XYZ file of C-alpha atoms in Angstrom:
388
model
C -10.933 103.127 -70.538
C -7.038 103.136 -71.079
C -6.191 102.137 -74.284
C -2.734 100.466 -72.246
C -5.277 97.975 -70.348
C -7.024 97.106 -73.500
C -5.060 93.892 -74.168
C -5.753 92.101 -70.571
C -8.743 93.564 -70.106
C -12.588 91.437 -69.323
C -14.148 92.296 -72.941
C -18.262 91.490 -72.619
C -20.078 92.155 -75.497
C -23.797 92.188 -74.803
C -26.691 91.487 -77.472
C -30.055 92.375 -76.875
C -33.366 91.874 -78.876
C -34.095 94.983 -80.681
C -36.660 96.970 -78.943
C -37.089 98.997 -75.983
C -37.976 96.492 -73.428
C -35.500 94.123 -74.206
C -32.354 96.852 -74.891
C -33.015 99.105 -71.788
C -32.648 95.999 -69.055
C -29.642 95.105 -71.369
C -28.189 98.307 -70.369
C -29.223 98.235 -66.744
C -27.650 94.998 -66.506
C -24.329 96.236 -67.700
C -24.289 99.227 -65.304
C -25.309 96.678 -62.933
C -22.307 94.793 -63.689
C -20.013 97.977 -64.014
C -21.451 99.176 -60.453
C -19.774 96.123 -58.682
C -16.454 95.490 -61.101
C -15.606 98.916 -63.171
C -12.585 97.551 -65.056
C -14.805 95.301 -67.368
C -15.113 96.371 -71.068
C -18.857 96.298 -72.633
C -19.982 96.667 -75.896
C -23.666 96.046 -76.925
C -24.492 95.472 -80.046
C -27.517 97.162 -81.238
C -29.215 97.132 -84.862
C -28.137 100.431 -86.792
C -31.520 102.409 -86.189
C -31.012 102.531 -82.316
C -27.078 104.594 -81.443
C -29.510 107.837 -81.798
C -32.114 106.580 -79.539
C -29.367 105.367 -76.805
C -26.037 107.684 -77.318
C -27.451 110.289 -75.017
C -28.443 107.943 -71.882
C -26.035 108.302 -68.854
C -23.790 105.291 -69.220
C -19.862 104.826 -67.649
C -16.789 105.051 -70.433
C -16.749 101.762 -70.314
C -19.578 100.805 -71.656
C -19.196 101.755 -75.896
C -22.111 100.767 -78.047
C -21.648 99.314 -81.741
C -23.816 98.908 -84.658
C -24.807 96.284 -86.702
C -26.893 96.556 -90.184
C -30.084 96.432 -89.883
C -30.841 93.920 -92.043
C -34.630 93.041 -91.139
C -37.135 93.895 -93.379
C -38.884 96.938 -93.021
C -42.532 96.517 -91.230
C -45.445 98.692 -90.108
C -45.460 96.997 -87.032
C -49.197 95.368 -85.951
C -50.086 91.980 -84.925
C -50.186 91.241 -88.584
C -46.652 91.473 -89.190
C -45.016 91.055 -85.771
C -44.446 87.315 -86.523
C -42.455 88.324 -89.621
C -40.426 90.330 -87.712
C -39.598 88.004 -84.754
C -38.447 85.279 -87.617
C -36.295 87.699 -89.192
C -34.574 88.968 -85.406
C -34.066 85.014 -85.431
C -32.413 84.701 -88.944
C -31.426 87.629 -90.022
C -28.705 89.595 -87.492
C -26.573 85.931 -87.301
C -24.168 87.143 -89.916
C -23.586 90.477 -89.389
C -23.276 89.774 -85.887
C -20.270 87.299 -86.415
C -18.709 90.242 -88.669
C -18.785 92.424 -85.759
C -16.804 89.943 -83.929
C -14.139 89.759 -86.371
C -13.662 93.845 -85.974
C -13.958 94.442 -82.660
C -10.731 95.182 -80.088
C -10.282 93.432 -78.087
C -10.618 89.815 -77.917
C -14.218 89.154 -76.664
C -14.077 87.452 -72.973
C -17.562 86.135 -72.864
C -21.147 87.078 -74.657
C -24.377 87.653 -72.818
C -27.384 86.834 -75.454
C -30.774 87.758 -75.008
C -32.299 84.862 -75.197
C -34.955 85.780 -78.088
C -32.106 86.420 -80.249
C -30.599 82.573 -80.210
C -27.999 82.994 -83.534
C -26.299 84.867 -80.741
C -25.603 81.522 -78.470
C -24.757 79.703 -82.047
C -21.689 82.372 -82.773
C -20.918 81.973 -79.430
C -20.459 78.193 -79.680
C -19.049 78.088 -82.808
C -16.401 80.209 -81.797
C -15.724 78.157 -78.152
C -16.609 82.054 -76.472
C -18.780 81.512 -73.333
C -21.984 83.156 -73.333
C -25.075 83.932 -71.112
C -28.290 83.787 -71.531
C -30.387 86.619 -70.472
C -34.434 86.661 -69.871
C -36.030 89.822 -69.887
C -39.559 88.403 -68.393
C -40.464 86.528 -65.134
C -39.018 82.730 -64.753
C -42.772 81.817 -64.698
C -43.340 82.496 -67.962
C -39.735 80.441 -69.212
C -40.494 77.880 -66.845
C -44.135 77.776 -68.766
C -42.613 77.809 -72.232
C -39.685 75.645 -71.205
C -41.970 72.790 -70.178
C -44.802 73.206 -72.575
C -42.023 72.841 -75.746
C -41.091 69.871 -73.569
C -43.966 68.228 -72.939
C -45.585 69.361 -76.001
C -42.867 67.386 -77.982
C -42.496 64.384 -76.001
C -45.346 63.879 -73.609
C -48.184 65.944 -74.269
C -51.249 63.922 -72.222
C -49.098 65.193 -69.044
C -49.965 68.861 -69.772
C -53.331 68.172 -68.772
C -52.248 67.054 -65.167
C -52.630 69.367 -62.844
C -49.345 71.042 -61.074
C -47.122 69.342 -63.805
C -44.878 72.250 -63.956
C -43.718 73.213 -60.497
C -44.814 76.969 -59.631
C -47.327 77.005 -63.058
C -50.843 76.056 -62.561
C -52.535 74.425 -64.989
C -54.876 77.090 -66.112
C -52.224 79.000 -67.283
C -50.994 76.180 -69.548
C -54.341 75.848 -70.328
C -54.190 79.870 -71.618
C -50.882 79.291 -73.284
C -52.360 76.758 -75.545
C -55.784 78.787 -76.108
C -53.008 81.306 -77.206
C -51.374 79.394 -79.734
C -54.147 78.069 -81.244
C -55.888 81.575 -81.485
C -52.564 83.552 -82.514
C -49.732 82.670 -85.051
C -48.184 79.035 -83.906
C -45.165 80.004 -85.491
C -44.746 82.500 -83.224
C -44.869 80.051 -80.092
C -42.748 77.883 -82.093
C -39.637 80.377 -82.499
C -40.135 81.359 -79.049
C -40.083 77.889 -77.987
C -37.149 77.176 -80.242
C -35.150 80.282 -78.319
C -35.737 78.751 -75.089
C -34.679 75.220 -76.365
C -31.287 77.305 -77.431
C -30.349 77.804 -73.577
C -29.053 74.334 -72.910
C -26.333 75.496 -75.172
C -25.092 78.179 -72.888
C -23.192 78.465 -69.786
C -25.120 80.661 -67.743
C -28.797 81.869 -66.795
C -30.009 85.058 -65.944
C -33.466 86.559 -65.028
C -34.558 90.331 -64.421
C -36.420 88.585 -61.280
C -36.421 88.164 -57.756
C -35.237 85.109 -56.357
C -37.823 85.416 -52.982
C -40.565 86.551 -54.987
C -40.077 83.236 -57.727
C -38.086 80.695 -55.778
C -40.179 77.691 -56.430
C -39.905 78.474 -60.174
C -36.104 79.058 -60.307
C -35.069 76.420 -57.893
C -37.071 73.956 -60.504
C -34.967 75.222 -63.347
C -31.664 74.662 -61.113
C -31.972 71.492 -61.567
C -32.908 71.192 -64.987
C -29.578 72.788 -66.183
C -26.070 71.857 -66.018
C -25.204 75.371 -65.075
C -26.013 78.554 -62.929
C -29.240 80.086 -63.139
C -29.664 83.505 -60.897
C -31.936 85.834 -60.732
C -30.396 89.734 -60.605
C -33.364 91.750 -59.688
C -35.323 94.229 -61.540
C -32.727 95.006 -64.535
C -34.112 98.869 -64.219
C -32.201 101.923 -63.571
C -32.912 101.616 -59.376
C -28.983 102.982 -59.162
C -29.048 105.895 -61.045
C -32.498 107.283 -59.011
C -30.729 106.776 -55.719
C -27.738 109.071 -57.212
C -29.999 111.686 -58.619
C -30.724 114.902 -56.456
C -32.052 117.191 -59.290
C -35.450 116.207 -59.929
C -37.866 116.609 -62.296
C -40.933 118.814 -61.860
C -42.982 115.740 -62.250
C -40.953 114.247 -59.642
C -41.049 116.585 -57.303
C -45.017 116.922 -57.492
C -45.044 113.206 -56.831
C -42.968 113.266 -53.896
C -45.893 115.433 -52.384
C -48.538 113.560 -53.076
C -50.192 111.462 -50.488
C -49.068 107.445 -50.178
C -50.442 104.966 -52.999
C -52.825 107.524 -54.491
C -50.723 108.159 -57.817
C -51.668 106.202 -60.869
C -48.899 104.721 -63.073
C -49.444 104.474 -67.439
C -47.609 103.072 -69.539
C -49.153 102.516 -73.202
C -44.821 101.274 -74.113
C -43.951 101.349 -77.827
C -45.789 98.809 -79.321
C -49.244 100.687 -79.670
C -50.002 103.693 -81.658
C -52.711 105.693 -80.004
C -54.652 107.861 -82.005
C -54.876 111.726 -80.871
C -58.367 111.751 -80.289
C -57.668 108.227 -78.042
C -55.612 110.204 -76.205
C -57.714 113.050 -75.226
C -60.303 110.204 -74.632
C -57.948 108.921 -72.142
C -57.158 111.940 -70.581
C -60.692 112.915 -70.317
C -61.515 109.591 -68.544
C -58.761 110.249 -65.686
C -59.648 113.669 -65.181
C -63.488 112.810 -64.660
C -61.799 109.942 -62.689
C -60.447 112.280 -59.781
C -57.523 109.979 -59.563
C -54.163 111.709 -59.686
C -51.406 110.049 -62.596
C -48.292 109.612 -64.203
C -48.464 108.902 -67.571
C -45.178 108.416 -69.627
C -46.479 108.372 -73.895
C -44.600 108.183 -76.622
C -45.535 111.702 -78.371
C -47.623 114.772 -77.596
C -46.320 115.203 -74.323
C -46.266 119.089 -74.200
C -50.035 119.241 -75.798
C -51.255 117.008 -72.929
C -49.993 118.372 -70.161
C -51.494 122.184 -71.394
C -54.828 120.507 -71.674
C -54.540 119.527 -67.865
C -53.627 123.371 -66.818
C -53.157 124.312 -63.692
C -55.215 122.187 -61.832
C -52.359 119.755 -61.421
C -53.944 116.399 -61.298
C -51.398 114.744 -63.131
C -48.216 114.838 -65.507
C -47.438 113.305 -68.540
C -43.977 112.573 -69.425
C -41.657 111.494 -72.615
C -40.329 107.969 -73.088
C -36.477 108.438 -72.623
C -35.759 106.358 -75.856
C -38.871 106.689 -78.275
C -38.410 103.630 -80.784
C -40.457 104.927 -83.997
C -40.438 102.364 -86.285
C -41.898 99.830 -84.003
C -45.483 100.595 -83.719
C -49.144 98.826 -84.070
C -52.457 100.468 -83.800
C -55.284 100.432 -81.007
C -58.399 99.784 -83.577
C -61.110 101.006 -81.102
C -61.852 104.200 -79.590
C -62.378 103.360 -75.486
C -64.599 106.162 -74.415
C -63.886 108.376 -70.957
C -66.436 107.218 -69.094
C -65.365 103.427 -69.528
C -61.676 105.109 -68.619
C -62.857 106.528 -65.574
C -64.784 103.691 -64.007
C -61.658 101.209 -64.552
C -59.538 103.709 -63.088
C -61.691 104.287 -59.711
C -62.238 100.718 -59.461
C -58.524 99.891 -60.054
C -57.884 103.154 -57.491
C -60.434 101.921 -54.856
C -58.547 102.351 -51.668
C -60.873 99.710 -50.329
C -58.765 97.120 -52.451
C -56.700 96.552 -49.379
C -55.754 92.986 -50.374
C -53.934 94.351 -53.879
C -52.466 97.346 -52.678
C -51.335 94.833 -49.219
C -49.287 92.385 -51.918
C -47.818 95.170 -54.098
C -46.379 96.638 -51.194
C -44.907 93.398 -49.769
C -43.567 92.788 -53.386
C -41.818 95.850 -53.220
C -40.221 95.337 -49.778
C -39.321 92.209 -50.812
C -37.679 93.687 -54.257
C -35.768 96.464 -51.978
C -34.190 94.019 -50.139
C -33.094 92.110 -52.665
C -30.749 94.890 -54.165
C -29.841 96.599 -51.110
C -26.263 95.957 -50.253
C -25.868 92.181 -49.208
C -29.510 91.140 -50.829
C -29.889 88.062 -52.995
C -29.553 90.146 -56.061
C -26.525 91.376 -55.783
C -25.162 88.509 -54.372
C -26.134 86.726 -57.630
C -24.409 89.702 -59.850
C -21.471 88.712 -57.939
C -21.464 85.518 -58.579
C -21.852 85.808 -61.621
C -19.009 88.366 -62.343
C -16.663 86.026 -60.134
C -17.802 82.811 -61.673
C -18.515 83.433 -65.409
C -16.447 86.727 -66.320
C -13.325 86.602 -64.575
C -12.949 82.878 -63.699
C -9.692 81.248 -64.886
């Protein structure tokens, strides 16, 4: 961007949790953004570990990232030490965050905070900039931990009433408690302590469809004194519509037959052992059913074991987050892999495979040109980043 315009320019800066599933809809959303308004500045803030995972992904010149230290302690990530790590994203990247404030050029115009990072809406406040609050999940699930935490607190016999929570049913209030008594309560607690943080902003955003969760968000309209929109599926749906050179793995699954193709996705949480991953392999290859798998690592050594009968492909994570890791404990045999698969695969699960493909309609629509999603992104550039 200019350097002239800097001065009068619409300067977002943009602070997502740090990992993969919270920093990549970050970025779509800002390309989102950029796609309807291109004069806006954006930085996002990321922890110092991640410019080398994210420099090289396609992004406009207006969009610059910065770095922060990363000042949360080092773990070998399992769910042993996870809630360690969520406290320190909580208390640890307040400070250095502010510091990035005072440095960068120019004047920030408004913040948009991933929620589970909630110093981020404190700086904000303290320093009278307006700020966003950003979801990366469904609304279900914040509408779930939104009134659980208030319930919980205030009135917690009403939890056990059945359709208390508009759009929840009560067995899954029922899980989320099974869940916090069975996993680390201070783990519910911080997450319940981000969502209390959102009354303090001045905007709400989910990576959701407003047909597909309309009872849920219409609900949390009126629990807030300010906007809450949904802007669609904060994924990279732009960028594939642009894109005429495809992949090999692309192009063999634009010749494969409707709905036969089955997606994996271990993400980045999970280390998989090698021989896990032959296991794996094994199981969809007995399994008949042709996949995409995206892994983190040995890419190139699984897709030579699957040779020339092309049943499948297995591709690379774009960003590959290292450091962030767990372990999968138990060896799941092929033969357990390949009867989930064909059962999961069983074109006579017409009722499934009916609903997925009326979600996806319904998702189209929604960020086609004139759909609810856009017309939410928008708004929200009209009525939160450039208002008076």
């Amino acid at each position: 961007m200019d350097s002239e315009r800097l001065s009068d320019v619409c300067h977002v800066v943009a602070m997502p949790y740090p990992g993969r599933s919270h920093i990549n809809p970050m970025m779509n959303l800002c390309k989102l953004l950029l796609s309807i308004k291109n004069d806006i500045l954006i930085t996002i803030v990321v922890t110092e570990e991640w410019p080398g995972f994210i420099d090289s992904t396609p992004k406009p010149d207006n969009i610059r990232i910065c770095s922060i230290p990363n000042v949360i302690h080092s773990y070998k990530f399992d769910g042993a030490t996870f809630p360690g790590f969520y406290e320190d994203v909580m208390t640890e990247l307040e400070a250095p965050f502010e510091q990035l404030l005072d440095r960068l050029q120019p004047q920030v115009t408004a913040i948009i905070a991933d929620i589970e990072v909630m110093s981020t809406i404190r700086v904000a406040n303290r320093r009278n900039i307006p700020v966003a609050s950003f979801w990366t999940m469904s609304a279900s699930f914040f509408s779930t931990l939104y009134h659980f935490g208030l319930y919980a607190q205030n009135q917690p016999s009403l939890l056990d009433q059945e359709n208390i929570i508009p759009g929840i049913s009560s067995a899954e209030v029922d899980e989320l408690r099974t869940i916090s008594r069975r996993d680390n309560p201070r783990v519910l607690q911080l997450a319940l302590d981000c969502i209390s943080s959102v009354q303090n902003s001045q905007y709400l955003l989910f990576t959701s469809v407003h047909e597909i969760e309309h009872q849920v968000i219409n609900t949390l309209k009126l629990k807030f004194p300010f906007p809450v929109d949904a802007i669609g599926p904060a994924i990279p749906y732009m960028d594939l519509k642009r894109n005429s050179n495809k992949a090999e793995y692309l192009q063999w699954l634009d010749k494969q037959t409707k709905n036969s193709v089955l997606y994996i996705s271990l993400g980045s949480f999970l280390m998989v052992s090698k021989s896990q991953m032959d296991e794996i392999l094994a199981g969809l290859q007995e399994s008949g059913v042709r996949f995409l798998w995206v892994a983190r690592e040995e890419t190139t050594r699984l897709n030579e074991l699957i040779g020339d009968d092309r049943i499948g492909y297995v591709v690379k994570w774009k960003i590959v987050e290292e450091w962030k890791i767990g372990k999968m404990e138990k060896l799941v045999r092929r033969d357990e892999i390949a009867e989930v698969v064909k059962r999961f695969m069983d074109l006579e699960n017409i009722e499934m495979r009916k609903r997925a493909s009326e979600i996806g309609g319904v998702c189209q629509q929604a960020v086609d040109q004139g759909g609810s999603s856009i017309r939410n992104l928008d708004h929200f550039i009209r009525d939160f980043l450039v208002s008076p």
